[in-house]
Amino acid sequence: MDMVKMVDVEIDKKLDLLKAYPNLYSMADYHMKKRGSRLIVKIAGDICDAFGTDAGAMAQAVAWIELFHNFILIHDDIIDRDGIRRGQEAVWKKWGTNQAMLAGDAVLALTILGQDCFMGCILERELRAYILTIMEGECWDILFEERADVKIEECMEMISMKSAETIAFLLRTIGILAGLDITEVQKLACLGDRIGLSLQIKNDVGNILEAFRGRDSGDIRQKKKTLPVLYALKNTKRDTAADAWKEYTEETGGDIRKAAEWIVGNRGIAYALEKADACREEAIGMVGGIAETVISAGSKTILTDKIRHDFYLCGQ
C-alpha cells in the first residue's frame, strides 16, 4: 500500500471519532474528503522511497501533519476570505464563519488526540516548535496587510515560517523516525524549506494569474504583500514604499484584474518565478549533499528529477 492510501486510512480513523458529533463531522469530512493533490503525503512517500524506508512506519506521523495542515487551511480561508478550496466552496463559505472556526478546531482536536507518535522523543520538542512557528508566520502575514514598507527579505522569512515550515517539519520528522543523525536531519529540514519556498511562491504567482485571467484573487483582495506584489512595488522606482503603494492602489482603483495587470507590468510575476526557480535549484543542490549512506546515488537522481520537473507544484 502506498503512502497516500495508508495516510487516508489513518485520517479516516480520526474522522470516525467525530461521527458522534454530526455537525462537526459533516464539515470536517466535507473538507478532508476533497483531498486535492495530497501534496504533503506525496512528498513524504517520495522521501521514504529515496531512503528505502518502510512508509508504513511513517504513516501515522504523516497523517498527523496532513491533518494539522488542513486545520490551518480551514482557518486560513476564513482569514483571507477565500471562498474556494480545491475546486469547491470553502467551509466558511458553505456553513458560515463561526461554524467553520469550530470545524477547524475539531480537526485540531483530532491532531491532539493523535499526537502520540511524537511523544517521548526529540520529536516532542520539534512538534511544539513547528506549531508555534506556523502560528507566528500567520501573524506576520496578517500584519503585513497593514504595512506599506514590507521588505522582500521579510516576506521570504514569513513564507518560510508560515508555509515552508510544514515541508521542513515533514522531512525532519521522517529523518528522525528513520534514525538519521542530527546532521542529516538538518540537511533534510533545509531541503524541505527550499521545496516549501518554491511551492508557496509559485502558489502566490498562480493566485495573481487567476486575477489576470479575470477571476477572483483572495491575495489581491486582501492586499497581501506576496513576493510578486513586493517586487512590483519596488520596481516602480518611487521614492518611498508609501509612494509605491499609493501608485498601486490609485492606478488599479480596487479592480482585481487591473491590480494583476499592474503587478505583471512591473515584473512582479517574472521576478517571483525566478526566485521560485532559484529555490528549486537550491533544493536540487541539497539533495546532492545528503550522504549516500542515507540516499543512494540512483535514488538522488530520481528525487532530483521530480523536484526539477515541478512534480510537487500543484494545488493543496
mmCIF file of C-alpha atoms in Angstrom:
data_model
loop_
_atom_site.group_PDB
_atom_site.id
_atom_site.type_symbol
_atom_site.label_atom_id
_atom_site.label_comp_id
_atom_site.label_asym_id
_atom_site.label_seq_id
_atom_site.Cartn_x
_atom_site.Cartn_y
_atom_site.Cartn_z
ATOM 1 C CA MET A 1 0.000 0.000 0.000
ATOM 2 C CA ASP A 2 1.443 3.396 -0.955
ATOM 3 C CA MET A 3 1.797 6.361 1.392
ATOM 4 C CA VAL A 4 -1.348 8.150 0.157
ATOM 5 C CA LYS A 5 -3.543 5.112 0.785
ATOM 6 C CA MET A 6 -2.014 4.475 4.203
ATOM 7 C CA VAL A 7 -2.460 8.086 5.267
ATOM 8 C CA ASP A 8 -6.047 8.087 4.010
ATOM 9 C CA VAL A 9 -6.735 5.104 6.264
ATOM 10 C CA GLU A 10 -5.219 6.933 9.249
ATOM 11 C CA ILE A 11 -7.206 10.100 8.545
ATOM 12 C CA ASP A 12 -10.455 8.149 8.155
ATOM 13 C CA LYS A 13 -9.845 6.592 11.567
ATOM 14 C CA LYS A 14 -9.530 10.068 13.063
ATOM 15 C CA LEU A 15 -12.608 11.394 11.255
ATOM 16 C CA ASP A 16 -14.608 8.433 12.585
ATOM 17 C CA LEU A 17 -14.096 9.879 16.071
ATOM 18 C CA LEU A 18 -16.300 12.813 15.031
ATOM 19 C CA LYS A 19 -19.251 10.731 13.851
ATOM 20 C CA ALA A 20 -20.920 11.086 17.241
ATOM 21 C CA TYR A 21 -20.925 14.852 16.609
ATOM 22 C CA PRO A 22 -22.777 15.173 13.278
ATOM 23 C CA ASN A 23 -22.350 18.929 12.750
ATOM 24 C CA LEU A 24 -18.594 18.829 13.272
ATOM 25 C CA TYR A 25 -18.269 15.604 11.301
ATOM 26 C CA SER A 26 -20.151 16.880 8.252
ATOM 27 C CA MET A 27 -17.908 19.942 7.938
ATOM 28 C CA ALA A 28 -14.618 18.173 8.668
ATOM 29 C CA ASP A 29 -15.489 15.271 6.365
ATOM 30 C CA TYR A 30 -16.514 17.690 3.591
ATOM 31 C CA HIS A 31 -13.175 19.493 3.796
ATOM 32 C CA MET A 32 -10.975 16.424 4.252
ATOM 33 C CA LYS A 33 -12.595 14.205 1.621
ATOM 34 C CA LYS A 34 -11.791 16.732 -1.102
ATOM 35 C CA ARG A 35 -8.138 15.960 -0.667
ATOM 36 C CA GLY A 36 -6.654 17.786 -3.627
ATOM 37 C CA SER A 37 -3.197 16.702 -4.669
ATOM 38 C CA ARG A 38 -2.225 15.287 -1.235
ATOM 39 C CA LEU A 39 0.972 17.214 -1.817
ATOM 40 C CA ILE A 40 2.474 16.706 1.647
ATOM 41 C CA VAL A 41 1.715 12.994 1.610
ATOM 42 C CA LYS A 42 3.243 12.509 -1.835
ATOM 43 C CA ILE A 43 6.417 14.297 -0.797
ATOM 44 C CA ALA A 44 6.594 12.055 2.276
ATOM 45 C CA GLY A 45 6.183 8.970 0.106
ATOM 46 C CA ASP A 46 8.933 10.090 -2.239
ATOM 47 C CA ILE A 47 11.339 10.794 0.609
ATOM 48 C CA CYS A 48 10.627 7.358 2.105
ATOM 49 C CA ASP A 49 11.225 5.782 -1.299
ATOM 50 C CA ALA A 50 14.533 7.653 -1.574
ATOM 51 C CA PHE A 51 15.583 6.386 1.863
ATOM 52 C CA GLY A 52 14.357 2.881 1.193
ATOM 53 C CA THR A 53 12.343 3.301 4.396
ATOM 54 C CA ASP A 54 9.098 1.463 5.172
ATOM 55 C CA ALA A 55 6.352 4.023 4.523
ATOM 56 C CA GLY A 56 4.087 2.207 6.970
ATOM 57 C CA ALA A 57 6.359 3.226 9.841
ATOM 58 C CA MET A 58 5.872 6.877 8.900
ATOM 59 C CA ALA A 59 2.156 6.893 8.013
ATOM 60 C CA GLN A 60 0.804 7.899 11.422
ATOM 61 C CA ALA A 61 3.146 10.903 11.722
ATOM 62 C CA VAL A 62 2.498 11.965 8.112
ATOM 63 C CA ALA A 63 -1.270 11.712 8.712
ATOM 64 C CA TRP A 64 -0.868 13.978 11.751
ATOM 65 C CA ILE A 65 0.965 16.587 9.672
ATOM 66 C CA GLU A 66 -1.689 16.380 6.939
ATOM 67 C CA LEU A 67 -4.478 16.858 9.497
ATOM 68 C CA PHE A 68 -2.761 19.816 11.130
ATOM 69 C CA HIS A 69 -2.130 21.341 7.715
ATOM 70 C CA ASN A 70 -5.844 21.077 6.940
ATOM 71 C CA PHE A 71 -6.764 22.712 10.241
ATOM 72 C CA ILE A 72 -4.555 25.620 9.124
ATOM 73 C CA LEU A 73 -6.212 25.703 5.690
ATOM 74 C CA ILE A 74 -9.744 25.907 7.131
ATOM 75 C CA HIS A 75 -8.788 28.864 9.321
ATOM 76 C CA ASP A 76 -6.636 30.428 6.595
ATOM 77 C CA ASP A 77 -9.616 30.506 4.235
ATOM 78 C CA ILE A 78 -11.582 32.379 6.914
ATOM 79 C CA ILE A 79 -8.772 34.900 7.450
ATOM 80 C CA ASP A 80 -8.267 35.502 3.718
ATOM 81 C CA ARG A 81 -11.990 35.265 2.846
ATOM 82 C CA ASP A 82 -11.124 32.779 0.112
ATOM 83 C CA GLY A 83 -14.396 31.199 -0.970
ATOM 84 C CA ILE A 84 -12.985 28.272 -2.950
ATOM 85 C CA ARG A 85 -10.760 25.475 -1.705
ATOM 86 C CA ARG A 86 -9.809 22.589 -4.026
ATOM 87 C CA GLY A 87 -12.490 23.447 -6.525
ATOM 88 C CA GLN A 88 -15.393 23.547 -4.064
ATOM 89 C CA GLU A 89 -16.818 26.074 -1.622
ATOM 90 C CA ALA A 90 -14.589 26.640 1.383
ATOM 91 C CA VAL A 91 -16.068 25.503 4.695
ATOM 92 C CA TRP A 92 -16.719 29.084 5.862
ATOM 93 C CA LYS A 93 -18.457 29.921 2.574
ATOM 94 C CA LYS A 94 -20.758 26.892 2.852
ATOM 95 C CA TRP A 95 -21.525 26.961 6.595
ATOM 96 C CA GLY A 96 -20.548 30.466 7.715
ATOM 97 C CA THR A 97 -17.530 31.834 9.561
ATOM 98 C CA ASN A 98 -18.475 30.771 13.083
ATOM 99 C CA GLN A 99 -19.240 27.194 12.085
ATOM 100 C CA ALA A 100 -16.048 26.999 10.048
ATOM 101 C CA MET A 101 -13.986 28.121 13.026
ATOM 102 C CA LEU A 102 -15.460 25.243 15.013
ATOM 103 C CA ALA A 103 -14.793 22.834 12.149
ATOM 104 C CA GLY A 104 -11.147 23.894 12.116
ATOM 105 C CA ASP A 105 -10.979 23.485 15.879
ATOM 106 C CA ALA A 106 -12.454 19.986 15.548
ATOM 107 C CA VAL A 107 -9.725 18.997 13.092
ATOM 108 C CA LEU A 108 -7.167 20.474 15.501
ATOM 109 C CA ALA A 109 -8.687 18.356 18.276
ATOM 110 C CA LEU A 110 -8.147 15.266 16.129
ATOM 111 C CA THR A 111 -4.449 16.123 15.867
ATOM 112 C CA ILE A 112 -4.246 16.456 19.655
ATOM 113 C CA LEU A 113 -5.796 13.013 20.011
ATOM 114 C CA GLY A 114 -3.320 11.574 17.522
ATOM 115 C CA GLN A 115 0.000 13.064 18.549
ATOM 116 C CA ASP A 116 1.279 10.008 20.461
ATOM 117 C CA CYS A 117 3.675 9.292 17.601
ATOM 118 C CA PHE A 118 5.630 12.426 18.577
ATOM 119 C CA MET A 119 5.759 11.896 22.319
ATOM 120 C CA GLY A 120 8.696 10.707 24.380
ATOM 121 C CA CYS A 121 11.441 11.567 21.892
ATOM 122 C CA ILE A 122 13.134 14.526 20.259
ATOM 123 C CA LEU A 123 10.046 14.927 18.046
ATOM 124 C CA GLU A 124 8.017 16.171 21.024
ATOM 125 C CA ARG A 125 10.159 19.309 21.183
ATOM 126 C CA GLU A 126 10.184 19.631 17.390
ATOM 127 C CA LEU A 127 6.379 19.423 17.345
ATOM 128 C CA ARG A 128 5.953 22.364 19.721
ATOM 129 C CA ALA A 129 8.382 24.473 17.707
ATOM 130 C CA TYR A 130 6.609 23.595 14.458
ATOM 131 C CA ILE A 131 3.132 24.551 15.703
ATOM 132 C CA LEU A 132 4.248 27.897 17.134
ATOM 133 C CA THR A 133 6.354 28.736 14.075
ATOM 134 C CA ILE A 134 3.343 28.229 11.797
ATOM 135 C CA MET A 135 1.176 30.444 14.022
ATOM 136 C CA GLU A 136 3.812 33.181 14.155
ATOM 137 C CA GLY A 137 4.142 33.119 10.367
ATOM 138 C CA GLU A 138 0.370 33.504 10.065
ATOM 139 C CA CYS A 139 0.521 36.534 12.376
ATOM 140 C CA TRP A 140 3.189 38.190 10.228
ATOM 141 C CA ASP A 141 1.182 37.540 7.061
ATOM 142 C CA ILE A 142 -1.795 39.362 8.594
ATOM 143 C CA LEU A 143 0.321 42.215 9.958
ATOM 144 C CA PHE A 144 1.914 42.764 6.531
ATOM 145 C CA GLU A 145 -1.515 43.649 5.111
ATOM 146 C CA GLU A 146 -1.440 46.883 7.137
ATOM 147 C CA ARG A 147 2.118 47.873 6.216
ATOM 148 C CA ALA A 148 3.327 49.606 3.066
ATOM 149 C CA ASP A 149 7.019 49.113 3.864
ATOM 150 C CA VAL A 150 7.311 45.304 3.904
ATOM 151 C CA LYS A 151 10.696 44.207 2.556
ATOM 152 C CA ILE A 152 11.253 41.234 0.255
ATOM 153 C CA GLU A 153 13.526 39.671 2.890
ATOM 154 C CA GLU A 154 10.724 39.906 5.462
ATOM 155 C CA CYS A 155 8.317 38.263 3.022
ATOM 156 C CA MET A 156 10.697 35.371 2.420
ATOM 157 C CA GLU A 157 11.081 34.847 6.170
ATOM 158 C CA MET A 158 7.304 34.896 6.609
ATOM 159 C CA ILE A 159 6.842 32.323 3.829
ATOM 160 C CA SER A 160 9.496 30.153 5.434
ATOM 161 C CA MET A 161 7.626 30.251 8.755
ATOM 162 C CA LYS A 162 4.040 30.025 7.551
ATOM 163 C CA SER A 163 4.301 27.693 4.566
ATOM 164 C CA ALA A 164 7.727 26.123 4.055
ATOM 165 C CA GLU A 165 7.985 25.068 7.705
ATOM 166 C CA THR A 166 5.407 22.324 7.103
ATOM 167 C CA ILE A 167 7.585 20.662 4.456
ATOM 168 C CA ALA A 168 10.694 21.216 6.587
ATOM 169 C CA PHE A 169 8.991 19.632 9.605
ATOM 170 C CA LEU A 170 7.741 16.750 7.466
ATOM 171 C CA LEU A 171 11.248 15.896 6.259
ATOM 172 C CA ARG A 172 12.708 16.467 9.723
ATOM 173 C CA THR A 173 10.153 14.044 11.182
ATOM 174 C CA ILE A 174 10.893 11.351 8.607
ATOM 175 C CA GLY A 175 14.627 11.735 9.202
ATOM 176 C CA ILE A 176 14.259 11.418 12.973
ATOM 177 C CA LEU A 177 11.925 8.413 12.749
ATOM 178 C CA ALA A 178 14.354 6.800 10.302
ATOM 179 C CA GLY A 179 17.109 7.116 12.911
ATOM 180 C CA LEU A 180 19.354 9.510 10.980
ATOM 181 C CA ASP A 181 21.967 11.534 12.781
ATOM 182 C CA ILE A 182 21.276 15.173 13.546
ATOM 183 C CA THR A 183 23.459 16.461 10.680
ATOM 184 C CA GLU A 184 21.475 14.575 8.059
ATOM 185 C CA VAL A 185 18.182 15.516 9.723
ATOM 186 C CA GLN A 186 19.148 19.175 9.468
ATOM 187 C CA LYS A 187 20.034 18.745 5.793
ATOM 188 C CA LEU A 188 16.571 17.304 5.215
ATOM 189 C CA ALA A 189 14.947 20.225 7.048
ATOM 190 C CA CYS A 190 16.817 22.703 4.839
ATOM 191 C CA LEU A 191 15.771 20.734 1.758
ATOM 192 C CA GLY A 192 12.158 20.897 2.915
ATOM 193 C CA ASP A 193 12.417 24.646 3.442
ATOM 194 C CA ARG A 194 13.666 25.212 -0.109
ATOM 195 C CA ILE A 195 10.970 22.985 -1.604
ATOM 196 C CA GLY A 196 8.341 24.735 0.524
ATOM 197 C CA LEU A 197 9.501 28.193 -0.522
ATOM 198 C CA SER A 198 9.364 27.259 -4.194
ATOM 199 C CA LEU A 199 5.899 25.790 -3.748
ATOM 200 C CA GLN A 200 4.460 28.785 -1.943
ATOM 201 C CA ILE A 201 5.951 31.386 -4.273
ATOM 202 C CA LYS A 202 4.503 29.581 -7.298
ATOM 203 C CA ASN A 203 1.190 29.307 -5.470
ATOM 204 C CA ASP A 204 1.241 33.095 -4.928
ATOM 205 C CA VAL A 205 2.039 33.606 -8.604
ATOM 206 C CA GLY A 206 -0.882 31.366 -9.551
ATOM 207 C CA ASN A 207 -3.249 33.377 -7.366
ATOM 208 C CA ILE A 208 -2.350 36.590 -9.187
ATOM 209 C CA LEU A 209 -2.518 34.972 -12.619
ATOM 210 C CA GLU A 210 -6.069 33.853 -11.782
ATOM 211 C CA ALA A 211 -6.954 37.533 -11.405
ATOM 212 C CA PHE A 212 -5.060 38.326 -14.611
ATOM 213 C CA ARG A 213 -7.448 35.913 -16.329
ATOM 214 C CA GLY A 214 -10.442 37.743 -14.879
ATOM 215 C CA ARG A 215 -11.117 35.545 -11.847
ATOM 216 C CA ASP A 216 -11.090 36.345 -8.153
ATOM 217 C CA SER A 217 -7.834 36.644 -6.223
ATOM 218 C CA GLY A 218 -8.011 36.490 -2.442
ATOM 219 C CA ASP A 219 -4.424 37.708 -2.178
ATOM 220 C CA ILE A 220 -5.130 40.895 -4.128
ATOM 221 C CA ARG A 221 -8.488 41.460 -2.469
ATOM 222 C CA GLN A 222 -6.879 41.163 0.982
ATOM 223 C CA LYS A 223 -3.940 43.377 -0.052
ATOM 224 C CA LYS A 224 -1.490 40.570 0.641
ATOM 225 C CA LYS A 225 2.184 41.517 0.450
ATOM 226 C CA THR A 226 3.208 38.449 -1.518
ATOM 227 C CA LEU A 227 6.529 38.321 -3.323
ATOM 228 C CA PRO A 228 5.176 39.326 -6.774
ATOM 229 C CA VAL A 229 3.458 42.359 -5.236
ATOM 230 C CA LEU A 230 6.513 43.451 -3.253
ATOM 231 C CA TYR A 231 8.833 43.262 -6.242
ATOM 232 C CA ALA A 232 6.353 45.158 -8.424
ATOM 233 C CA LEU A 233 6.186 47.875 -5.748
ATOM 234 C CA LYS A 234 9.983 48.020 -5.586
ATOM 235 C CA ASN A 235 10.186 48.178 -9.376
ATOM 236 C CA THR A 236 8.136 51.399 -9.584
ATOM 237 C CA LYS A 237 11.259 53.382 -8.596
ATOM 238 C CA ARG A 238 9.136 55.590 -6.361
ATOM 239 C CA ASP A 239 10.958 57.468 -3.602
ATOM 240 C CA THR A 240 9.258 55.676 -0.726
ATOM 241 C CA ALA A 241 7.360 52.458 -0.105
ATOM 242 C CA ALA A 242 4.294 54.554 0.728
ATOM 243 C CA ASP A 243 4.501 56.299 -2.659
ATOM 244 C CA ALA A 244 4.785 52.974 -4.461
ATOM 245 C CA TRP A 245 1.787 51.593 -2.566
ATOM 246 C CA LYS A 246 -0.205 54.728 -3.405
ATOM 247 C CA GLU A 247 0.578 54.270 -7.112
ATOM 248 C CA TYR A 248 -0.510 50.638 -6.945
ATOM 249 C CA THR A 249 -3.813 51.367 -5.225
ATOM 250 C CA GLU A 250 -4.680 54.535 -7.162
ATOM 251 C CA GLU A 251 -3.851 53.183 -10.606
ATOM 252 C CA THR A 252 -5.833 49.997 -10.040
ATOM 253 C CA GLY A 253 -8.726 51.567 -8.092
ATOM 254 C CA GLY A 254 -9.620 48.367 -6.252
ATOM 255 C CA ASP A 255 -10.125 46.456 -9.519
ATOM 256 C CA ILE A 256 -8.599 42.999 -9.019
ATOM 257 C CA ARG A 257 -7.817 42.411 -12.678
ATOM 258 C CA LYS A 258 -6.201 45.848 -13.084
ATOM 259 C CA ALA A 259 -4.127 45.129 -9.990
ATOM 260 C CA ALA A 260 -2.941 41.855 -11.512
ATOM 261 C CA GLU A 261 -2.051 43.633 -14.763
ATOM 262 C CA TRP A 262 -0.104 46.247 -12.796
ATOM 263 C CA ILE A 263 1.849 43.524 -10.966
ATOM 264 C CA VAL A 264 2.630 41.739 -14.232
ATOM 265 C CA GLY A 265 3.613 45.022 -15.914
ATOM 266 C CA ASN A 266 6.062 45.807 -13.138
ATOM 267 C CA ARG A 267 7.745 42.377 -13.450
ATOM 268 C CA GLY A 268 6.360 41.039 -10.182
ATOM 269 C CA ILE A 269 5.455 37.686 -11.719
ATOM 270 C CA ALA A 270 8.723 37.346 -13.622
ATOM 271 C CA TYR A 271 10.785 38.073 -10.511
ATOM 272 C CA ALA A 272 8.793 35.686 -8.322
ATOM 273 C CA LEU A 273 9.158 32.853 -10.821
ATOM 274 C CA GLU A 274 12.904 33.480 -10.951
ATOM 275 C CA LYS A 275 13.015 33.320 -7.149
ATOM 276 C CA ALA A 276 10.956 30.114 -7.063
ATOM 277 C CA ASP A 277 13.257 28.519 -9.639
ATOM 278 C CA ALA A 278 16.302 29.587 -7.603
ATOM 279 C CA CYS A 279 14.822 27.902 -4.501
ATOM 280 C CA ARG A 280 14.154 24.780 -6.540
ATOM 281 C CA GLU A 281 17.746 24.699 -7.796
ATOM 282 C CA GLU A 282 18.995 25.124 -4.232
ATOM 283 C CA ALA A 283 16.842 22.155 -3.235
ATOM 284 C CA ILE A 284 18.356 20.078 -6.031
ATOM 285 C CA GLY A 285 21.834 21.004 -4.821
ATOM 286 C CA MET A 286 20.901 19.992 -1.278
ATOM 287 C CA VAL A 287 19.808 16.542 -2.436
ATOM 288 C CA GLY A 288 23.331 16.064 -3.766
ATOM 289 C CA GLY A 289 24.765 16.998 -0.367
ATOM 290 C CA ILE A 290 22.925 14.281 1.554
ATOM 291 C CA ALA A 291 25.163 11.356 2.476
ATOM 292 C CA GLU A 292 24.949 8.397 0.076
ATOM 293 C CA THR A 293 24.554 6.136 3.092
ATOM 294 C CA VAL A 294 21.176 7.881 3.534
ATOM 295 C CA ILE A 295 20.100 8.254 -0.105
ATOM 296 C CA SER A 296 21.845 6.265 -2.824
ATOM 297 C CA ALA A 297 23.080 7.949 -5.983
ATOM 298 C CA GLY A 298 20.301 6.332 -8.017
ATOM 299 C CA SER A 299 17.604 7.498 -5.579
ATOM 300 C CA LYS A 300 19.087 11.000 -5.587
ATOM 301 C CA THR A 301 18.709 11.111 -9.362
ATOM 302 C CA ILE A 302 15.032 10.104 -9.135
ATOM 303 C CA LEU A 303 14.273 12.621 -6.370
ATOM 304 C CA THR A 304 16.173 15.390 -8.142
ATOM 305 C CA ASP A 305 14.268 14.735 -11.356
ATOM 306 C CA LYS A 306 10.934 15.054 -9.531
ATOM 307 C CA ILE A 307 11.932 18.361 -7.985
ATOM 308 C CA ARG A 308 13.366 19.702 -11.247
ATOM 309 C CA HIS A 309 10.214 18.928 -13.209
ATOM 310 C CA ASP A 310 7.919 20.539 -10.625
ATOM 311 C CA PHE A 311 6.333 17.266 -9.570
ATOM 312 C CA TYR A 312 5.162 18.904 -6.366
ATOM 313 C CA LEU A 313 3.866 22.132 -7.806
ATOM 314 C CA CYS A 314 0.127 21.518 -7.719
ATOM 315 C CA GLY A 315 -2.790 22.660 -5.554
ATOM 316 C CA GLN A 316 -3.126 21.853 -1.886
#
